[in-house]
mmCIF file with all atom_site columns, C-alpha atoms in Angstrom:
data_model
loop_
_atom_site.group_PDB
_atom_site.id
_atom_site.type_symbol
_atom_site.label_atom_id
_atom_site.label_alt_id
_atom_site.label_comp_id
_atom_site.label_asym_id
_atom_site.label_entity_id
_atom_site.label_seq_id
_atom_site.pdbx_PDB_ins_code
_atom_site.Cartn_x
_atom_site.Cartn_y
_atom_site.Cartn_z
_atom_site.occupancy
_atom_site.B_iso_or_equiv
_atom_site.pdbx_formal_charge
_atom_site.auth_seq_id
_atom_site.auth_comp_id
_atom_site.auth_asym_id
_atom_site.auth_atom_id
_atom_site.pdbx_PDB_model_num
ATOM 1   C CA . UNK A 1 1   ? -23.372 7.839   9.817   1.00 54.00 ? 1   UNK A CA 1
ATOM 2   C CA . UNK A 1 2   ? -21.132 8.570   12.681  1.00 70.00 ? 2   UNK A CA 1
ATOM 3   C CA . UNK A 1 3   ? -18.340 6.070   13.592  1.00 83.00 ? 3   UNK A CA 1
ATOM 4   C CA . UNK A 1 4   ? -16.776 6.136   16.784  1.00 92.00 ? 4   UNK A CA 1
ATOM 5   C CA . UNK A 1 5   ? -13.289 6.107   16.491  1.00 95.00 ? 5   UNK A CA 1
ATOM 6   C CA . UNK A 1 6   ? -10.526 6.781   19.297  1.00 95.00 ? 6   UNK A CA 1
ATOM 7   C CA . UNK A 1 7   ? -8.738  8.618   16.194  1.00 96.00 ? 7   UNK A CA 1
ATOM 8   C CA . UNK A 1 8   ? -10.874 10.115  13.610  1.00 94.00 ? 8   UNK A CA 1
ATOM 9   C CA . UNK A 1 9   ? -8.284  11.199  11.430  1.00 94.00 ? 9   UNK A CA 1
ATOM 10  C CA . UNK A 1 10  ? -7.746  7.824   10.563  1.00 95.00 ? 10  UNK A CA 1
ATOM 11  C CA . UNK A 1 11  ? -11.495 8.366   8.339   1.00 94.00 ? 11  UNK A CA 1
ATOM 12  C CA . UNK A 1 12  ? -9.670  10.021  5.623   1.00 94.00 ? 12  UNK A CA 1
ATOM 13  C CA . UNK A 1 13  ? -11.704 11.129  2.418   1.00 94.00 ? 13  UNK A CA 1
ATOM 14  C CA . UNK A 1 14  ? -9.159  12.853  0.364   1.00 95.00 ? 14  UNK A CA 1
ATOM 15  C CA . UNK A 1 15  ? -7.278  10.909  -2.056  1.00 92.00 ? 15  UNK A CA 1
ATOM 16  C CA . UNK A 1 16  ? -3.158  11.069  -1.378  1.00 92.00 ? 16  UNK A CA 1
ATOM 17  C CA . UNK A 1 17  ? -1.781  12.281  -4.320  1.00 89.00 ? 17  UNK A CA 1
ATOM 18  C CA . UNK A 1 18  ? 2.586   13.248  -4.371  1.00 86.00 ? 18  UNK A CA 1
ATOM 19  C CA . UNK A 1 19  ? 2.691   12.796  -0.526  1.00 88.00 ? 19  UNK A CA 1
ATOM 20  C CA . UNK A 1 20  ? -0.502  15.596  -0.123  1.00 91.00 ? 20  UNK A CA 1
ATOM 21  C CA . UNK A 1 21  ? -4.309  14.594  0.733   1.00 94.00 ? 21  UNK A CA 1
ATOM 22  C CA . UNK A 1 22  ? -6.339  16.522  -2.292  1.00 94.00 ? 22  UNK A CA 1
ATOM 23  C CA . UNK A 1 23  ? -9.929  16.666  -2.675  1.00 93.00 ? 23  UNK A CA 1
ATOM 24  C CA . UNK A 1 24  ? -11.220 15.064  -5.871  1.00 88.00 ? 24  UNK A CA 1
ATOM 25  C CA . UNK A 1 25  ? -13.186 17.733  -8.232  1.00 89.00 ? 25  UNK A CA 1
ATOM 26  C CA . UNK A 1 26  ? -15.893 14.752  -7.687  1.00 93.00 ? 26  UNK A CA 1
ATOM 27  C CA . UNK A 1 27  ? -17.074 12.809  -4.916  1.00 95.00 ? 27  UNK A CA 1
ATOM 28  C CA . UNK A 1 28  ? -18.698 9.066   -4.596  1.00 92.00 ? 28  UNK A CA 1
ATOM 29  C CA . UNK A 1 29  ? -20.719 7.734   -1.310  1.00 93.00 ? 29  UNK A CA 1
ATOM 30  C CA . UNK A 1 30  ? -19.095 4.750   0.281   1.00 91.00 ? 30  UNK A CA 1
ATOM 31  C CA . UNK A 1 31  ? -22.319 3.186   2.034   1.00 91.00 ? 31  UNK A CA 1
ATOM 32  C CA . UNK A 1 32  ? -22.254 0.337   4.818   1.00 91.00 ? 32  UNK A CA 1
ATOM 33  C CA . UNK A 1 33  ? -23.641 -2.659  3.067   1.00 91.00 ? 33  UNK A CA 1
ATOM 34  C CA . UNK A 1 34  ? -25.473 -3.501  5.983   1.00 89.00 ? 34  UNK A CA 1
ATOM 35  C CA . UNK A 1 35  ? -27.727 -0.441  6.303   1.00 90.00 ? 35  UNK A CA 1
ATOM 36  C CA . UNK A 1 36  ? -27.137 1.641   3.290   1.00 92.00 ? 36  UNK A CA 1
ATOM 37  C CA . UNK A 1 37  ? -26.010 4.641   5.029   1.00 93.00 ? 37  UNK A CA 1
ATOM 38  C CA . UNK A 1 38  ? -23.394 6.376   4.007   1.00 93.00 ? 38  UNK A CA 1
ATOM 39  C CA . UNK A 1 39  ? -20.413 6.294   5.617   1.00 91.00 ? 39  UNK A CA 1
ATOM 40  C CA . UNK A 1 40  ? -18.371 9.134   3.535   1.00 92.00 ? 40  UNK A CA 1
ATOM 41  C CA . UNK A 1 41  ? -17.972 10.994  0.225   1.00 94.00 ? 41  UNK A CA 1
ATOM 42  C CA . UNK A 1 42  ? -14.767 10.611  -0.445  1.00 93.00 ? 42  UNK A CA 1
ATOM 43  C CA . UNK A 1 43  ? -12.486 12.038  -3.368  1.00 94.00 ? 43  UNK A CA 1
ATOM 44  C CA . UNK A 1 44  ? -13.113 10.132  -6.781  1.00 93.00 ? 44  UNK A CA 1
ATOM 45  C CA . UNK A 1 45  ? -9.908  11.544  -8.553  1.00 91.00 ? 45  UNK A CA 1
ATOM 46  C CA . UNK A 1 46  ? -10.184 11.495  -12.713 1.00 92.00 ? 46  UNK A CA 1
ATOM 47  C CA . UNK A 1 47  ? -7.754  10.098  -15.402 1.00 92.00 ? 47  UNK A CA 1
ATOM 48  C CA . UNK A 1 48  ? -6.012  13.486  -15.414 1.00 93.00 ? 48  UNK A CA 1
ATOM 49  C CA . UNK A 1 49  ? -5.024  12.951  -11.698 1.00 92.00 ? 49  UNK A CA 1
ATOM 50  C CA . UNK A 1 50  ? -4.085  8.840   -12.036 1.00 91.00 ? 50  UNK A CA 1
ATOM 51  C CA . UNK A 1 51  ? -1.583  10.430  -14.597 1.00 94.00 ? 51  UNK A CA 1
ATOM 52  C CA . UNK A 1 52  ? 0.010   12.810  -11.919 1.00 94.00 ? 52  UNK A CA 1
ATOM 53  C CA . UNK A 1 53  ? 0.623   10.187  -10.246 1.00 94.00 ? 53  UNK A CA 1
ATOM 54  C CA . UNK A 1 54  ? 2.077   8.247   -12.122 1.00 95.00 ? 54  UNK A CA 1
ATOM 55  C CA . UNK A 1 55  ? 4.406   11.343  -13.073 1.00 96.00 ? 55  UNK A CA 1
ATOM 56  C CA . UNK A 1 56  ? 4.871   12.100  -9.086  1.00 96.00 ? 56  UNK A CA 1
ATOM 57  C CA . UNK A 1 57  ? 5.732   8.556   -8.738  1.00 95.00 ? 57  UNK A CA 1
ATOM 58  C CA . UNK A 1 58  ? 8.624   8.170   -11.195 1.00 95.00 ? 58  UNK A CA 1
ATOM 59  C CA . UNK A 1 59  ? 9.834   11.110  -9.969  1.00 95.00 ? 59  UNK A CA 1
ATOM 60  C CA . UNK A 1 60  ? 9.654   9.946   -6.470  1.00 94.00 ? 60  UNK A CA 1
ATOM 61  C CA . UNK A 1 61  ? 11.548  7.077   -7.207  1.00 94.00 ? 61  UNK A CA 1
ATOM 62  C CA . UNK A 1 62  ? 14.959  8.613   -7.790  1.00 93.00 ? 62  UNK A CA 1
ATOM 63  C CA . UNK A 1 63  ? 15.097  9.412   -3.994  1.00 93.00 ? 63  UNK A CA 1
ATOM 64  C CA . UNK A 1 64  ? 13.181  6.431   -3.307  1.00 93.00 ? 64  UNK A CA 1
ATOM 65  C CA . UNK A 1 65  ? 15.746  3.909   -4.852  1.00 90.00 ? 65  UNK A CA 1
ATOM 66  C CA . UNK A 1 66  ? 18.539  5.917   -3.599  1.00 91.00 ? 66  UNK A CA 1
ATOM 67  C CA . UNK A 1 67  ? 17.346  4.867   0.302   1.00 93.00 ? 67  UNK A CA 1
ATOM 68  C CA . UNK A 1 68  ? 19.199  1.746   1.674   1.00 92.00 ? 68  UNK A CA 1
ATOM 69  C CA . UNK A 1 69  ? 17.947  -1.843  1.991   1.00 90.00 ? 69  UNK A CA 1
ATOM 70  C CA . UNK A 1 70  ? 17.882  -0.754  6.013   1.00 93.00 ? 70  UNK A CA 1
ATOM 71  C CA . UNK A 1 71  ? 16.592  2.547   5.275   1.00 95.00 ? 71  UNK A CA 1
ATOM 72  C CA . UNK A 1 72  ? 13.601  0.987   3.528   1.00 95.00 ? 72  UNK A CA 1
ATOM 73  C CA . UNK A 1 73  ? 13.167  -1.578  6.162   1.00 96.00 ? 73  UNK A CA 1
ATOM 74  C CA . UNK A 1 74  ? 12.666  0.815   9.174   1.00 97.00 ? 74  UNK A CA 1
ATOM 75  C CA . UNK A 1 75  ? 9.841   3.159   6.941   1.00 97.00 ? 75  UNK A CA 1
ATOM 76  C CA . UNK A 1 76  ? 8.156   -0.241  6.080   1.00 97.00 ? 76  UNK A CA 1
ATOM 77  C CA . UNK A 1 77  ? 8.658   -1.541  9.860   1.00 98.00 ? 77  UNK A CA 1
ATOM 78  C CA . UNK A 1 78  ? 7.207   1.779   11.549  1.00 98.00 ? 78  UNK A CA 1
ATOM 79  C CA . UNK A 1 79  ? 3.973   1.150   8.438   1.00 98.00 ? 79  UNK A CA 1
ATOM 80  C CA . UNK A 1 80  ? 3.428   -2.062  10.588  1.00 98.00 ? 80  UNK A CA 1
ATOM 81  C CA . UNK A 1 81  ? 3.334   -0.587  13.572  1.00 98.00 ? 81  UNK A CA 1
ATOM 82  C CA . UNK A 1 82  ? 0.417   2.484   13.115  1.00 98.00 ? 82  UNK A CA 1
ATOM 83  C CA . UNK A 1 83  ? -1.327  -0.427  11.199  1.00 98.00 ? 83  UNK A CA 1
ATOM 84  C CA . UNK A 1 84  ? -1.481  -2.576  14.265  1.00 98.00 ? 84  UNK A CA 1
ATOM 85  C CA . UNK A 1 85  ? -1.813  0.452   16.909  1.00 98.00 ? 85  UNK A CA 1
ATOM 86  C CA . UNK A 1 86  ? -4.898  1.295   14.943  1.00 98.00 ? 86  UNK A CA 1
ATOM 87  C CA . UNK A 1 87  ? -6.178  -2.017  14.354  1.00 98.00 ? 87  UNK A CA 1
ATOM 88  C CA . UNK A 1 88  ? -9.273  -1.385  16.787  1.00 97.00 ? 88  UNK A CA 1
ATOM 89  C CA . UNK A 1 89  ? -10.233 2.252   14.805  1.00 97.00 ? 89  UNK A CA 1
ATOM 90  C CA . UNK A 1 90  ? -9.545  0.892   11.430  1.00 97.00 ? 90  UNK A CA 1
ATOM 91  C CA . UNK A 1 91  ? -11.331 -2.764  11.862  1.00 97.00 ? 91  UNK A CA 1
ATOM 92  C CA . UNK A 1 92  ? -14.140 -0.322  12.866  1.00 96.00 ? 92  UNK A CA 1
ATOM 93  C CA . UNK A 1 93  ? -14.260 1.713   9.265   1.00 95.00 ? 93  UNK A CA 1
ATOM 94  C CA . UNK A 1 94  ? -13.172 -1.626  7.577   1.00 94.00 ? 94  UNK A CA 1
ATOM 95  C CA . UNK A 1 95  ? -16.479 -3.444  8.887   1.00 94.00 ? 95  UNK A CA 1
ATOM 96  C CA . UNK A 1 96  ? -18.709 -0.197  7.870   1.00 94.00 ? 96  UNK A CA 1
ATOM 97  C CA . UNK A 1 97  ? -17.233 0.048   4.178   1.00 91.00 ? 97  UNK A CA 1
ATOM 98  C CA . UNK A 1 98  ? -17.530 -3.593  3.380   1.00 90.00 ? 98  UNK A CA 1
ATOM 99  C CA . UNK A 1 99  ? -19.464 -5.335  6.072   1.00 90.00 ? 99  UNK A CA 1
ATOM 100 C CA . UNK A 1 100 ? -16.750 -7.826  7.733   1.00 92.00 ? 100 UNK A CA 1
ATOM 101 C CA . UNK A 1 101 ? -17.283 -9.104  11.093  1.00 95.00 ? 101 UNK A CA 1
ATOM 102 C CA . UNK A 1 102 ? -14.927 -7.134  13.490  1.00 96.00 ? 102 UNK A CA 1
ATOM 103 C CA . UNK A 1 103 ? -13.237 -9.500  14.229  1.00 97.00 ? 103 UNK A CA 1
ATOM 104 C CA . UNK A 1 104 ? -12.200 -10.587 10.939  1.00 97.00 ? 104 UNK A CA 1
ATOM 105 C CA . UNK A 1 105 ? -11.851 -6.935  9.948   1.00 96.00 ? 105 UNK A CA 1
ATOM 106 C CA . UNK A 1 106 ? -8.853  -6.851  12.765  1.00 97.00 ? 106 UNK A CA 1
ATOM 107 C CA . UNK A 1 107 ? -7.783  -10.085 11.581  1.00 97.00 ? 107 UNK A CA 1
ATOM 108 C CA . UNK A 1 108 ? -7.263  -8.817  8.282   1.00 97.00 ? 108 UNK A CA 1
ATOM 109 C CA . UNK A 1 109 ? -5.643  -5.865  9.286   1.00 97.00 ? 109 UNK A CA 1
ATOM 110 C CA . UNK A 1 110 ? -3.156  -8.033  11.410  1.00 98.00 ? 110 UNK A CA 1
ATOM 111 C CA . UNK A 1 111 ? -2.813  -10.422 8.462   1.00 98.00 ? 111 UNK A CA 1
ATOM 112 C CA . UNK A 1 112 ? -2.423  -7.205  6.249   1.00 97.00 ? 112 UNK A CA 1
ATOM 113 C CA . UNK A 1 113 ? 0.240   -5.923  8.850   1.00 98.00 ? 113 UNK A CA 1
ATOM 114 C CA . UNK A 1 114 ? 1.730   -9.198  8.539   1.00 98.00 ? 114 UNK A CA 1
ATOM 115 C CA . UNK A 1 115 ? 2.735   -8.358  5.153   1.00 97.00 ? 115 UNK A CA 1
ATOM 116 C CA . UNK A 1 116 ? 4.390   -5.464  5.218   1.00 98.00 ? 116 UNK A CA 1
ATOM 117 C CA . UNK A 1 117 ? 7.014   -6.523  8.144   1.00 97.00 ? 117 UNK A CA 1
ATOM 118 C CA . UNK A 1 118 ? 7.561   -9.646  5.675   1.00 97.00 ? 118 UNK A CA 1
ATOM 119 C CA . UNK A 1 119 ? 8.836   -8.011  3.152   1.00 96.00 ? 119 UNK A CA 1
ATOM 120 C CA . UNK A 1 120 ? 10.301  -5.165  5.127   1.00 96.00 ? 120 UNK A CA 1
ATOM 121 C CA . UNK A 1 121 ? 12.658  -7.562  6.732   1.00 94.00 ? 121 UNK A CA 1
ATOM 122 C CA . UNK A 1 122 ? 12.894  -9.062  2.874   1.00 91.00 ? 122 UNK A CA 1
ATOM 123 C CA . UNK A 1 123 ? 14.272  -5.534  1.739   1.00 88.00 ? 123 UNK A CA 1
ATOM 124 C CA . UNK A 1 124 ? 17.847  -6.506  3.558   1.00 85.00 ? 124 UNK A CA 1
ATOM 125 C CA . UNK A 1 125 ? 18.299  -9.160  2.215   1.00 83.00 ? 125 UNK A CA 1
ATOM 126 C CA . UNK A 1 126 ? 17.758  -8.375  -1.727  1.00 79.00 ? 126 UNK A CA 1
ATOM 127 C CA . UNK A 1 127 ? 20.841  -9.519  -3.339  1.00 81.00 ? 127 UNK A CA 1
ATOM 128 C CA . UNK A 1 128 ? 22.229  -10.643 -6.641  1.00 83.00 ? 128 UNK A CA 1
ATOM 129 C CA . UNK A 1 129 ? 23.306  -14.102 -8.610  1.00 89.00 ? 129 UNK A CA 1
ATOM 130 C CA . UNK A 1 130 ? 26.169  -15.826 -10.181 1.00 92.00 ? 130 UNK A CA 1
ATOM 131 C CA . UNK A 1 131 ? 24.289  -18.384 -12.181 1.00 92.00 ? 131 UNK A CA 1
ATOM 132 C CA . UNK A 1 132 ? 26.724  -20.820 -14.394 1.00 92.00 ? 132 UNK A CA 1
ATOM 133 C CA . UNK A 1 133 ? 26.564  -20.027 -18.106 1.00 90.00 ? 133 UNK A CA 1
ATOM 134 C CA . UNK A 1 134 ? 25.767  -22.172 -21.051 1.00 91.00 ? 134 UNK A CA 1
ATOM 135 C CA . UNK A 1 135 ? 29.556  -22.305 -21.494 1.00 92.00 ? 135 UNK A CA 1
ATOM 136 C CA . UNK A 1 136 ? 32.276  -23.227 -19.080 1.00 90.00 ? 136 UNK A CA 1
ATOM 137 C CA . UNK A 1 137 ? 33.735  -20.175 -19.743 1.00 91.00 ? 137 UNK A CA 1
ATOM 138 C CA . UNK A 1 138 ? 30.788  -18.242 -18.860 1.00 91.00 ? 138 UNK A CA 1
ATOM 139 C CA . UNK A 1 139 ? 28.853  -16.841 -16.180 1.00 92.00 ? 139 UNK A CA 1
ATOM 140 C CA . UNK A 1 140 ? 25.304  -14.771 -15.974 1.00 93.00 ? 140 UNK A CA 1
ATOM 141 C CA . UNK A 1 141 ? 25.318  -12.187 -12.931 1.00 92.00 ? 141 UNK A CA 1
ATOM 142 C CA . UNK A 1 142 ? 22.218  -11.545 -11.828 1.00 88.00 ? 142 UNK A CA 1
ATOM 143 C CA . UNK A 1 143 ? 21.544  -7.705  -10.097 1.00 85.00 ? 143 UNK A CA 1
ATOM 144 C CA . UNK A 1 144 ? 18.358  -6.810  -8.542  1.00 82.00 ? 144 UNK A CA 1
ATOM 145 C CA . UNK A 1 145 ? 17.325  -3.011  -8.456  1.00 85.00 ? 145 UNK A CA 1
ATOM 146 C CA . UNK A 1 146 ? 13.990  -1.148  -8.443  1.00 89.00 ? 146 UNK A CA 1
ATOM 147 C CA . UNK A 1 147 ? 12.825  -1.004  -12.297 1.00 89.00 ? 147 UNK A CA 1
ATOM 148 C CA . UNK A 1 148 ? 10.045  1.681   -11.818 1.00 93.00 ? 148 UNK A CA 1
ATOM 149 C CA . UNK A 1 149 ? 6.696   2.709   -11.101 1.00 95.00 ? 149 UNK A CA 1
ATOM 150 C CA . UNK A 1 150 ? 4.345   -0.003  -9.941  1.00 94.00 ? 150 UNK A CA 1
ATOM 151 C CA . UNK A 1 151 ? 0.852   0.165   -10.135 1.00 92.00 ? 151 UNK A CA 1
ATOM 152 C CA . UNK A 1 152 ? -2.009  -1.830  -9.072  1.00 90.00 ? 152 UNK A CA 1
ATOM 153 C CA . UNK A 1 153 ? -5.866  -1.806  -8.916  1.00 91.00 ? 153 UNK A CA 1
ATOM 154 C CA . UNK A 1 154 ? -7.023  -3.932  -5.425  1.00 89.00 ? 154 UNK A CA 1
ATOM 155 C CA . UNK A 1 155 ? -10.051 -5.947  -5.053  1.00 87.00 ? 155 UNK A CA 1
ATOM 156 C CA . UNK A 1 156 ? -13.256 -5.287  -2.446  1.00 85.00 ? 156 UNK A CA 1
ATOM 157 C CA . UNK A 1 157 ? -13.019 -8.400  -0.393  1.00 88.00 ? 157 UNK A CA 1
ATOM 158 C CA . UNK A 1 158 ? -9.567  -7.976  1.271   1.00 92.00 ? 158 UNK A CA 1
ATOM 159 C CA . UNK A 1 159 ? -8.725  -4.164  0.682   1.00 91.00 ? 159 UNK A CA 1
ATOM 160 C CA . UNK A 1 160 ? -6.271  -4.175  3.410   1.00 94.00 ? 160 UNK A CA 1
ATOM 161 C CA . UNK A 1 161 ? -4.319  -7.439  2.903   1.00 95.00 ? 161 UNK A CA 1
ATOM 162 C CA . UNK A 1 162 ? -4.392  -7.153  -1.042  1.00 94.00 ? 162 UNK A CA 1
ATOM 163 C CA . UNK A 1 163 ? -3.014  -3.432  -0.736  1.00 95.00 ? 163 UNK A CA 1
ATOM 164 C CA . UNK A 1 164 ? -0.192  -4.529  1.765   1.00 96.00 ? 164 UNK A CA 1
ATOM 165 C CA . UNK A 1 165 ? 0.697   -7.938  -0.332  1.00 95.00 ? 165 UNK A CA 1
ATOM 166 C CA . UNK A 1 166 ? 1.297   -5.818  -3.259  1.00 95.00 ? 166 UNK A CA 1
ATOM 167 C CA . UNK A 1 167 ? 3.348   -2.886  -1.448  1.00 96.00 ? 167 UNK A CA 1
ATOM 168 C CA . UNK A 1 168 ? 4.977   -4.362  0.414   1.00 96.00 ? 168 UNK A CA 1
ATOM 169 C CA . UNK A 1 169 ? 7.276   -5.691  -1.836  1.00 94.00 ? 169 UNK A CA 1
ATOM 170 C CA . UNK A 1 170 ? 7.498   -2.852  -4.140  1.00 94.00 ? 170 UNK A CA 1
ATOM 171 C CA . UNK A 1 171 ? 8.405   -0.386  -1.902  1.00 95.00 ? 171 UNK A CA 1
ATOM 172 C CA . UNK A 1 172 ? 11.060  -2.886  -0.192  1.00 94.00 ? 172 UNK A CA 1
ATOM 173 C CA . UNK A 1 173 ? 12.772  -3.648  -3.828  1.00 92.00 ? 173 UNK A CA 1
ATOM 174 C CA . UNK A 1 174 ? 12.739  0.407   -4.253  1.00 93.00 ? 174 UNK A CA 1
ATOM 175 C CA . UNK A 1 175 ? 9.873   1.188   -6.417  1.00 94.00 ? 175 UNK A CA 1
ATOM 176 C CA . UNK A 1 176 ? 7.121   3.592   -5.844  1.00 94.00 ? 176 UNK A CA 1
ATOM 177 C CA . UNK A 1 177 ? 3.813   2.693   -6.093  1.00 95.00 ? 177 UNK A CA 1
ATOM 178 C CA . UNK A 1 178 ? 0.386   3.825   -7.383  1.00 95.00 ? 178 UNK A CA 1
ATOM 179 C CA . UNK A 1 179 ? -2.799  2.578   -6.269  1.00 92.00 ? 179 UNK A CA 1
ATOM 180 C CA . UNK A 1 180 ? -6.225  2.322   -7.204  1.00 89.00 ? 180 UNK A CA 1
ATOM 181 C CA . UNK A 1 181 ? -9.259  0.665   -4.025  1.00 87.00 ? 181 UNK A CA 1
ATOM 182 C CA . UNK A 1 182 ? -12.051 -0.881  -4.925  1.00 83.00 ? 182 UNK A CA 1
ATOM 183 C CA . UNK A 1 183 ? -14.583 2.039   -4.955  1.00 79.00 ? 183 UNK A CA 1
ATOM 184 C CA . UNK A 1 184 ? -16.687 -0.256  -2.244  1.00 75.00 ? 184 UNK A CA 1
ATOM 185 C CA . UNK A 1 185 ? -13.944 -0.201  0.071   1.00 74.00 ? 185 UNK A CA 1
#
């Protein structure tokens, strides 16, 4: 199956693995629900490679956390943007992996979008607590700061949105993040 796309790039089959695209030493067909073609074979990366990047990803972090509030903001701000200059190219592979409507793949994508500019604005404004103490004497101070490698496995119905919901706020509090599609999407 050929899909028409302004950018083709954007039809990536490697996985991203430490900032690289690799090729998996295994493949799986992604199919279009609606006519059982197949779409791609992308990368199906093994246990072996899930712990690399887990390793790349704690390693990552130490420059990651370093970055400012701001600093994070802009990276997660300019995410936004390619997401909703693409939305026509990438509504068009999100309806052939999963079979959404067009216009509910863009809507996604926009509500997806929506989600990273959310909590990239959020990343200013992480901040700490005085909370009052069980004594009058006493007070609990409260510091926020990234705590580590996140990792998440996303459903098949809303690939984009569930992906951005859960980055979003991970990579705005300073943590890297591994993650694991729904092999239909």
């Amino acid at each position: 199956m050929t899909l028409t796309l302004s950018d083709p790039s954007l039809l990536e089959t490697r996985g991203f693995l430490g900032g690289e695209w690799v090729e998996g030493s295994k493949t799986f067909a992604v199919t279009n629900p609606a006519t059982g073609e197949t779409i791609a074979e992308v990368a199906d990366l093994t246990a072996d490679d899930t712990k690399k990047a887990i390793d790349i990803a704690y390693e990552a972090q130490k420059e990651w956390r370093k970055k400012t509030a701001k600093e994070r903001c802009a990276i997660l701000l300019k995410w936004n943007d390619l997401m909703l200059e693409n939305q026509e190219d990438l509504g068009k592979i999100l309806t052939a992996e999963m079979g959404k409507p067009l216009a509910e793949a863009k809507g996604e994508l926009a509500y997806g979008a929506s989600f990273i500019q959310w909590f990239a604005e959020e990343a200013r404004r992480v901040s700490g607590d005085v909370i009052p103490g069980h004594q009058a004497d006493k007070r609990i101070v409260v510091i926020k700061q990234p705590i580590g490698v996140t990792a998440f496995i996303t459903p098949w119905n809303f690939p984009i949105a569930m992906i951005t919901r859960k980055a979003g706020p991970a990579l705005a509090a300073g943590c890297p993040i591994v993650i694991k599609p729904a092999t239909q999407t």
